[in-house]
Short mmCIF file of N, CA and C in Angstrom, two decimals:
data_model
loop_
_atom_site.label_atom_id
_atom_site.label_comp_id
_atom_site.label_asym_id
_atom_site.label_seq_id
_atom_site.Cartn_x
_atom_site.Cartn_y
_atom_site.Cartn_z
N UNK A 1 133.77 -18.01 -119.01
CA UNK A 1 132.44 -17.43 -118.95
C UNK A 1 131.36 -18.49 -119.09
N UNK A 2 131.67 -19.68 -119.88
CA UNK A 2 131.03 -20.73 -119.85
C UNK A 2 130.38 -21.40 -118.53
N UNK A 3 131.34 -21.27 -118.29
CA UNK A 3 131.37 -22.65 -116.52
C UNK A 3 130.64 -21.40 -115.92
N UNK A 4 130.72 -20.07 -115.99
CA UNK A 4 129.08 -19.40 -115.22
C UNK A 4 128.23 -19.03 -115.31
N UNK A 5 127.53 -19.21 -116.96
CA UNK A 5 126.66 -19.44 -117.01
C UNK A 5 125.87 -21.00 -116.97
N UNK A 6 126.50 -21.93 -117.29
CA UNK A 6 126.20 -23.12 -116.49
C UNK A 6 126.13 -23.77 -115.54
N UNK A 7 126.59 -22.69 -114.40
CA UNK A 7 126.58 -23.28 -113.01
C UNK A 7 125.17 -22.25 -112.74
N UNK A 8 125.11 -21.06 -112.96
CA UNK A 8 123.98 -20.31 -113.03
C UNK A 8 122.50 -20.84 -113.30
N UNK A 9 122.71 -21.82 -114.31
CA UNK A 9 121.78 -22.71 -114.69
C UNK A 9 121.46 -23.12 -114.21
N UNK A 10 122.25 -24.15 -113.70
CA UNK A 10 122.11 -25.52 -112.60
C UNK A 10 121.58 -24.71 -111.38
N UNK A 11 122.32 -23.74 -110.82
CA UNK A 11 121.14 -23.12 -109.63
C UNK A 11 119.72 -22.23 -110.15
N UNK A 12 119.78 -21.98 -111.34
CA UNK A 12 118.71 -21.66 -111.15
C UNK A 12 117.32 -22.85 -111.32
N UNK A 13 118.01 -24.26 -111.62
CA UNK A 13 116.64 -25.10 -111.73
C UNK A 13 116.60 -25.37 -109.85
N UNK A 14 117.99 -25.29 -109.54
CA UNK A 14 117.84 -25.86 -107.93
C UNK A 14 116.76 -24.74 -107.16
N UNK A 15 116.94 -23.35 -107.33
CA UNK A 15 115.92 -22.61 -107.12
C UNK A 15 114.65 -22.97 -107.67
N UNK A 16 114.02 -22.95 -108.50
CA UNK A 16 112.66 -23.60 -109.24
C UNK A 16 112.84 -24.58 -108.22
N UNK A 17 113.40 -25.58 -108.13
CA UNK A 17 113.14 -26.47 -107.24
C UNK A 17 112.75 -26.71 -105.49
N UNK A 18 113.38 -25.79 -105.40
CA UNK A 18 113.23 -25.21 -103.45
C UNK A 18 112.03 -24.49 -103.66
N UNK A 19 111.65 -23.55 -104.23
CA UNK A 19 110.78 -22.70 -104.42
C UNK A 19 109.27 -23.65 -104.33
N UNK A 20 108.97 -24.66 -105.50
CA UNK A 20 108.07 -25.53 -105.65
C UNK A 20 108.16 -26.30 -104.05
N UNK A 21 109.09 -27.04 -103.56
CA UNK A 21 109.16 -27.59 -102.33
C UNK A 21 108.69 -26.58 -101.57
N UNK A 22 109.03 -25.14 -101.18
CA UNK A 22 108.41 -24.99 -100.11
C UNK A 22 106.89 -24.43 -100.13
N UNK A 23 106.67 -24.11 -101.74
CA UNK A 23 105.48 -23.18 -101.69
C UNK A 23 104.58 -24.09 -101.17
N UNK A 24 104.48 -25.43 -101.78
CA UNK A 24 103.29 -26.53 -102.44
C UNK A 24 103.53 -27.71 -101.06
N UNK A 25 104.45 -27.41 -100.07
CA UNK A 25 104.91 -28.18 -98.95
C UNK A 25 104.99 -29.63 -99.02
N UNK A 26 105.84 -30.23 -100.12
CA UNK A 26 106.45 -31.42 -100.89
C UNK A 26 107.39 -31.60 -99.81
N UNK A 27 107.19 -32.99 -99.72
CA UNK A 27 108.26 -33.95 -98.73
C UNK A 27 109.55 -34.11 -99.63
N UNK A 28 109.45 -33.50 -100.29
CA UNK A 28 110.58 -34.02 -101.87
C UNK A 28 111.51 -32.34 -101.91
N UNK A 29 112.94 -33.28 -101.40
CA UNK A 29 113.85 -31.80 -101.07
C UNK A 29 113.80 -31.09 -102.22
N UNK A 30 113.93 -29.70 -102.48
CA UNK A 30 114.14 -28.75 -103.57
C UNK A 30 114.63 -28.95 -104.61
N UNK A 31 116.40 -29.31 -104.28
CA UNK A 31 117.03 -30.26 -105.13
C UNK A 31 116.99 -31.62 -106.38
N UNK A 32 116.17 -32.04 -105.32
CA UNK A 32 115.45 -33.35 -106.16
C UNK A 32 114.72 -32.84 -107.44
N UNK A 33 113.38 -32.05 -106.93
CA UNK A 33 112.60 -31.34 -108.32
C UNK A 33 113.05 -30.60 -108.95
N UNK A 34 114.04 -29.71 -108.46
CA UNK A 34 115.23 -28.92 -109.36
C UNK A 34 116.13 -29.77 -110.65
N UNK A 35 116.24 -31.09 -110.04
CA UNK A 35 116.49 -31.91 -111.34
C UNK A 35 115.98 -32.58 -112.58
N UNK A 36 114.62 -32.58 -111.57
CA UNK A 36 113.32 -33.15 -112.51
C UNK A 36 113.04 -32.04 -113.35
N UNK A 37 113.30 -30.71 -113.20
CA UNK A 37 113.05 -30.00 -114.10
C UNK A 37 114.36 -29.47 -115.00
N UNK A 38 115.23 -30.09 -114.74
CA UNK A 38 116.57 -29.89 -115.33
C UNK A 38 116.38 -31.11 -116.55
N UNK A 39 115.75 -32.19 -116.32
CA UNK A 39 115.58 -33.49 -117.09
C UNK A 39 115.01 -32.81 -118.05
N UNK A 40 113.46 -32.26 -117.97
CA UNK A 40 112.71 -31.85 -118.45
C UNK A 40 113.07 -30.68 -119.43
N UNK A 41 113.99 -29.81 -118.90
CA UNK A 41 114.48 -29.10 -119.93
C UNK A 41 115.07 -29.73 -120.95
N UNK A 42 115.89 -30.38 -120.78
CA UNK A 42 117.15 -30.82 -121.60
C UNK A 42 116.40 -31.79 -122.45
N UNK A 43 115.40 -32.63 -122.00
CA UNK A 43 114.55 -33.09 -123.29
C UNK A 43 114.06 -32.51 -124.06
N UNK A 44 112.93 -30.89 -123.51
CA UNK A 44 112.72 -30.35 -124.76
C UNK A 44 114.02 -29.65 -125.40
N UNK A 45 115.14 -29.21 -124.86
CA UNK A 45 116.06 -28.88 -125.96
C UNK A 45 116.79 -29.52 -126.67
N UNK A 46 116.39 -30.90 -126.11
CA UNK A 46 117.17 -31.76 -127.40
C UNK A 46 118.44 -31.98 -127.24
N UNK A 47 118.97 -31.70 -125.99
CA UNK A 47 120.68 -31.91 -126.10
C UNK A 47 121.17 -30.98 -124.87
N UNK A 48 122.07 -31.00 -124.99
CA UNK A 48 122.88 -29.93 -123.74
C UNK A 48 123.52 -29.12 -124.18
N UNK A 49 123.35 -27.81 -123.63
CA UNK A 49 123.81 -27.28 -123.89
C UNK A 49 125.49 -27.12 -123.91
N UNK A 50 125.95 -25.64 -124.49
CA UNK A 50 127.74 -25.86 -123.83
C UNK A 50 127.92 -25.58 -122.98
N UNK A 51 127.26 -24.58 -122.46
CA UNK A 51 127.57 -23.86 -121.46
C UNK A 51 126.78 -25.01 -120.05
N UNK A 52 126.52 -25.70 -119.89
CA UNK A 52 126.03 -26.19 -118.88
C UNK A 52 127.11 -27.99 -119.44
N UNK A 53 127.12 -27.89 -120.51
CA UNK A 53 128.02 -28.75 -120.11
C UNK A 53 129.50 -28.85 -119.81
N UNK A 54 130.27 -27.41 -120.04
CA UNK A 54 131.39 -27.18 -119.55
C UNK A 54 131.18 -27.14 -117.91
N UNK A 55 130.08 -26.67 -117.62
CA UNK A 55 130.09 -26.66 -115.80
C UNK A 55 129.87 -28.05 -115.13
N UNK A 56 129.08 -28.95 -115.92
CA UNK A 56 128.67 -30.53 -115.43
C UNK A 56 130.38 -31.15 -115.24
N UNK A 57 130.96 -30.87 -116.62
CA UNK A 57 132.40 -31.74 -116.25
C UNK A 57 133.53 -30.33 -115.16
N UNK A 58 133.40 -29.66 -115.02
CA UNK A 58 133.87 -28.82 -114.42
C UNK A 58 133.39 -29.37 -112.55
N UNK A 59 132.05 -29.38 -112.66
CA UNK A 59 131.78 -29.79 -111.04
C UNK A 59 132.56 -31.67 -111.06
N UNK A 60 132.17 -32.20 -112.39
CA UNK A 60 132.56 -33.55 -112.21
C UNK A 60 134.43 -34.10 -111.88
N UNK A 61 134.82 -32.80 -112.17
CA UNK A 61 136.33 -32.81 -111.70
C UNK A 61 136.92 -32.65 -110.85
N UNK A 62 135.92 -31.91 -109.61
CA UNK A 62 136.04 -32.38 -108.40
C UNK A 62 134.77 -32.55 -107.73
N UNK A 63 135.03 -33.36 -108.09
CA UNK A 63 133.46 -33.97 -106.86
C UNK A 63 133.81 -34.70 -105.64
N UNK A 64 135.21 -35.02 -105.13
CA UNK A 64 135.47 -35.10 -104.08
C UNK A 64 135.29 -34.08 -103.39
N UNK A 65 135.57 -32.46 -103.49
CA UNK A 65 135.29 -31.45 -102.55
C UNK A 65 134.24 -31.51 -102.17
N UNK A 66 132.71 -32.48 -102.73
CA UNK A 66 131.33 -32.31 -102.86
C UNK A 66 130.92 -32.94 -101.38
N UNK A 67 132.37 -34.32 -100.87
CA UNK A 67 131.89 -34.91 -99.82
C UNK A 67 132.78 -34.12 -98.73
N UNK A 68 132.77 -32.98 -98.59
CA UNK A 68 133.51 -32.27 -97.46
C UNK A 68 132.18 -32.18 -96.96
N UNK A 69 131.29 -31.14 -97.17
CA UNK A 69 129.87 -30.89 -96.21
C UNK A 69 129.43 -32.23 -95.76
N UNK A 70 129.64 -33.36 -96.60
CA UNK A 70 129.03 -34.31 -95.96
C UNK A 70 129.83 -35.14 -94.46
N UNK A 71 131.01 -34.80 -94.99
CA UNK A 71 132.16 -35.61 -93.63
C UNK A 71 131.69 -34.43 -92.83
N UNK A 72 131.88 -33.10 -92.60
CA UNK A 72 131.01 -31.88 -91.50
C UNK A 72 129.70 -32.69 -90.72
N UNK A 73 129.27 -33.08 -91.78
CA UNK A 73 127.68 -33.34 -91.19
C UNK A 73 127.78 -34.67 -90.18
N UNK A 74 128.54 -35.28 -90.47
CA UNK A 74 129.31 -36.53 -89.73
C UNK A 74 129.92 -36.05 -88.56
N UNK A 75 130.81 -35.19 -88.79
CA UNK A 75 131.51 -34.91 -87.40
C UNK A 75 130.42 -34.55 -86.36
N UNK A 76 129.52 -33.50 -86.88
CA UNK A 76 128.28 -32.58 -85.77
C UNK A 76 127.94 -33.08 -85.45
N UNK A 77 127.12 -34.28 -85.75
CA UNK A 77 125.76 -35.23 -85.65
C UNK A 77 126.60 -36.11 -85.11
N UNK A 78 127.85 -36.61 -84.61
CA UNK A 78 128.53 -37.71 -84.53
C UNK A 78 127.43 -38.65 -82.80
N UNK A 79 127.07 -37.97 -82.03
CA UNK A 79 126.69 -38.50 -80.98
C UNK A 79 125.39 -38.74 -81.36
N UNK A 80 124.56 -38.05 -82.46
CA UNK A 80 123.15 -38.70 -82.70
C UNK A 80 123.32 -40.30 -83.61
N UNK A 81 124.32 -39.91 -84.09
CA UNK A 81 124.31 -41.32 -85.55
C UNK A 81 125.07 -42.71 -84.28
N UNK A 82 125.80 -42.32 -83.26
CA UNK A 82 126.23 -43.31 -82.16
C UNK A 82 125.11 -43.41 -81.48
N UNK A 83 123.89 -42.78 -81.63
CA UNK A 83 123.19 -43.09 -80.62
C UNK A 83 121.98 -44.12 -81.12
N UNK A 84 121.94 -43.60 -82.80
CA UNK A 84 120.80 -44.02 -83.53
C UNK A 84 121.22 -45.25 -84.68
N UNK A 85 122.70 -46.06 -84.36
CA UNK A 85 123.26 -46.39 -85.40
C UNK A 85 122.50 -47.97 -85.70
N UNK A 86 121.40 -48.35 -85.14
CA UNK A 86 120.78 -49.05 -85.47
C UNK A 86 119.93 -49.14 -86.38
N UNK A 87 118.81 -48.08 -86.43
CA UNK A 87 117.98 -47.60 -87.42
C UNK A 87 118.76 -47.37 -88.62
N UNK A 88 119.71 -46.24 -88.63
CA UNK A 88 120.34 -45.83 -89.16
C UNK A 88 121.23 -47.05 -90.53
N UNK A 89 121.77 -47.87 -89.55
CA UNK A 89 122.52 -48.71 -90.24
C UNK A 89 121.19 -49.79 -91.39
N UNK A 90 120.51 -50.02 -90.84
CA UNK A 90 118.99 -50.61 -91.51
C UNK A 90 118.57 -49.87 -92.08
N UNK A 91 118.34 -48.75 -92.26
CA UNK A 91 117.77 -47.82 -93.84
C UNK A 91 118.89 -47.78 -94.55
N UNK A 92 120.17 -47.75 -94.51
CA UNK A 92 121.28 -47.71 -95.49
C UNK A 92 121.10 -48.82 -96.12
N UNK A 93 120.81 -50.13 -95.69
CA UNK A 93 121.20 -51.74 -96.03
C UNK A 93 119.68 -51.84 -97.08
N UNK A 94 118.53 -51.51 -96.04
CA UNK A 94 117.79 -51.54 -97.53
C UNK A 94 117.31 -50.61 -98.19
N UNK A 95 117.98 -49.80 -97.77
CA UNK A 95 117.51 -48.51 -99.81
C UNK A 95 119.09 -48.94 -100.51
N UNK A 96 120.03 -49.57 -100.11
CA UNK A 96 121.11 -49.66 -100.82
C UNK A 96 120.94 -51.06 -101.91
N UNK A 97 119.69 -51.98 -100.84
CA UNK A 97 119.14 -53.27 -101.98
C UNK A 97 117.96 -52.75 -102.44
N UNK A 98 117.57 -51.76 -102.46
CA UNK A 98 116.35 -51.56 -103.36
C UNK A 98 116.81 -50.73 -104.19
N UNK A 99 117.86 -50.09 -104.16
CA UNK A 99 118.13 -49.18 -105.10
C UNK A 99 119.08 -49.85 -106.13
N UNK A 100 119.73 -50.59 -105.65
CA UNK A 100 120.57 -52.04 -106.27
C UNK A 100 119.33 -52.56 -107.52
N UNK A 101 118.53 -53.20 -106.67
CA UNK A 101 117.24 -53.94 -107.06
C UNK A 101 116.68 -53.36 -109.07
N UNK A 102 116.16 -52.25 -108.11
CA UNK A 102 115.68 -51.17 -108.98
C UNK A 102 116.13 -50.88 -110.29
N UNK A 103 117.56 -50.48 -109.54
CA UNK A 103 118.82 -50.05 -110.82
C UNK A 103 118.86 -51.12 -112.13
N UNK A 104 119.30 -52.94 -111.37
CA UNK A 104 118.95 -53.65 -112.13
C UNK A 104 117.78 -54.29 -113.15
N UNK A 105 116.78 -54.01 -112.69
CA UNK A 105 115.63 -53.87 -113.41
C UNK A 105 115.00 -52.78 -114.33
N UNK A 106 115.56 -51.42 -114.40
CA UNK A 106 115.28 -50.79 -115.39
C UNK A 106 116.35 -50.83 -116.38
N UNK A 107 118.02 -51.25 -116.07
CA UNK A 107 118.57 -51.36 -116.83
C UNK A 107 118.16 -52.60 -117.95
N UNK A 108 117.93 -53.36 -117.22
CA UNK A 108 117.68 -54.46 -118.21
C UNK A 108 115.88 -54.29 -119.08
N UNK A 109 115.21 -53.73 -118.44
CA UNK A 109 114.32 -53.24 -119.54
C UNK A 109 114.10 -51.64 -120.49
N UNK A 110 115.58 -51.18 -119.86
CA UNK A 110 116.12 -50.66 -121.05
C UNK A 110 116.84 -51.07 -121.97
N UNK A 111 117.43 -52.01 -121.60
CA UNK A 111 118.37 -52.97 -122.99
C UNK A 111 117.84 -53.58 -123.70
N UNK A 112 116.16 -54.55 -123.27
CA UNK A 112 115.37 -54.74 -124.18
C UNK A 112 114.55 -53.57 -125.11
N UNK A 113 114.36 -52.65 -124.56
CA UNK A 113 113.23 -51.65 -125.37
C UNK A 113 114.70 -51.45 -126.58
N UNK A 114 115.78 -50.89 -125.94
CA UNK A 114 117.20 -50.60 -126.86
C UNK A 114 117.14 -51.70 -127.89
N UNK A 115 117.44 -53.09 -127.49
CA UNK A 115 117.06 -53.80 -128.85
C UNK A 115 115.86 -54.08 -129.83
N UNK A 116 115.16 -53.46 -129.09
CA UNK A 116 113.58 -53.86 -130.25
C UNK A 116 113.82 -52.57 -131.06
N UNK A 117 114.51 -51.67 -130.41
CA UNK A 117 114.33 -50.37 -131.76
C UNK A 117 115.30 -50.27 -132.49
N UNK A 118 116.36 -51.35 -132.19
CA UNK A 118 117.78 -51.42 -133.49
C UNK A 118 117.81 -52.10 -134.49
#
């Protein structure tokens, strides 16, 4: 009963989230702000719950089934991504070094803020 009310959860911020995307017509998929307000919860409650965290490791146990829609989306599109695999291949290469980039730079000024407060 756990794992549904925590999957319940999780869609209902993904709803809040689509909802805000389409009302307010945000370039920012549903999903995305559905998390930002999933963040936002879980800070003011201070923790996680059980019930949403029996469903987090529950989806995290298979999250390979997660890349089936995505291999689908591969097969359909297969003659646009052969057609476009130039562009295509160049936005992968740099959001994969900026996100690289990025990653490394807040980690490491999180490890400093982490040691000034220990």
């Amino acid at each position: 009963m756990q794992f549904l009310n925590g999957i319940t959860l999780l869609l209902m911020f993904q709803l809040a989230g689509e909802i805000t995307s389409v009302w307010f017509q945000l370039p920012i998929p549903g999903p995305v702000i559905g998390m930002g307000y999933l963040l936002l919860g879980l800070l003011l409650y201070r923790g996680v719950p059980a019930a949403l965290d029996v469903a987090a490791n529950g989806l995290l146990m298979h999250l390979s089934l997660l890349f089936v829609p995505a291999g689908v989306g591969l097969m359909v599109y297969f003659d646009y991504i052969a057609r476009e695999w130039l562009p295509i291949t160049i936005a992968v290469l740099v959001s994969t070094v900026f996100t690289l980039g990025f990653s490394a730079l807040l980690m490491q000024t999180l490890q400093r803020l982490l040691k000034r407060s220990s």
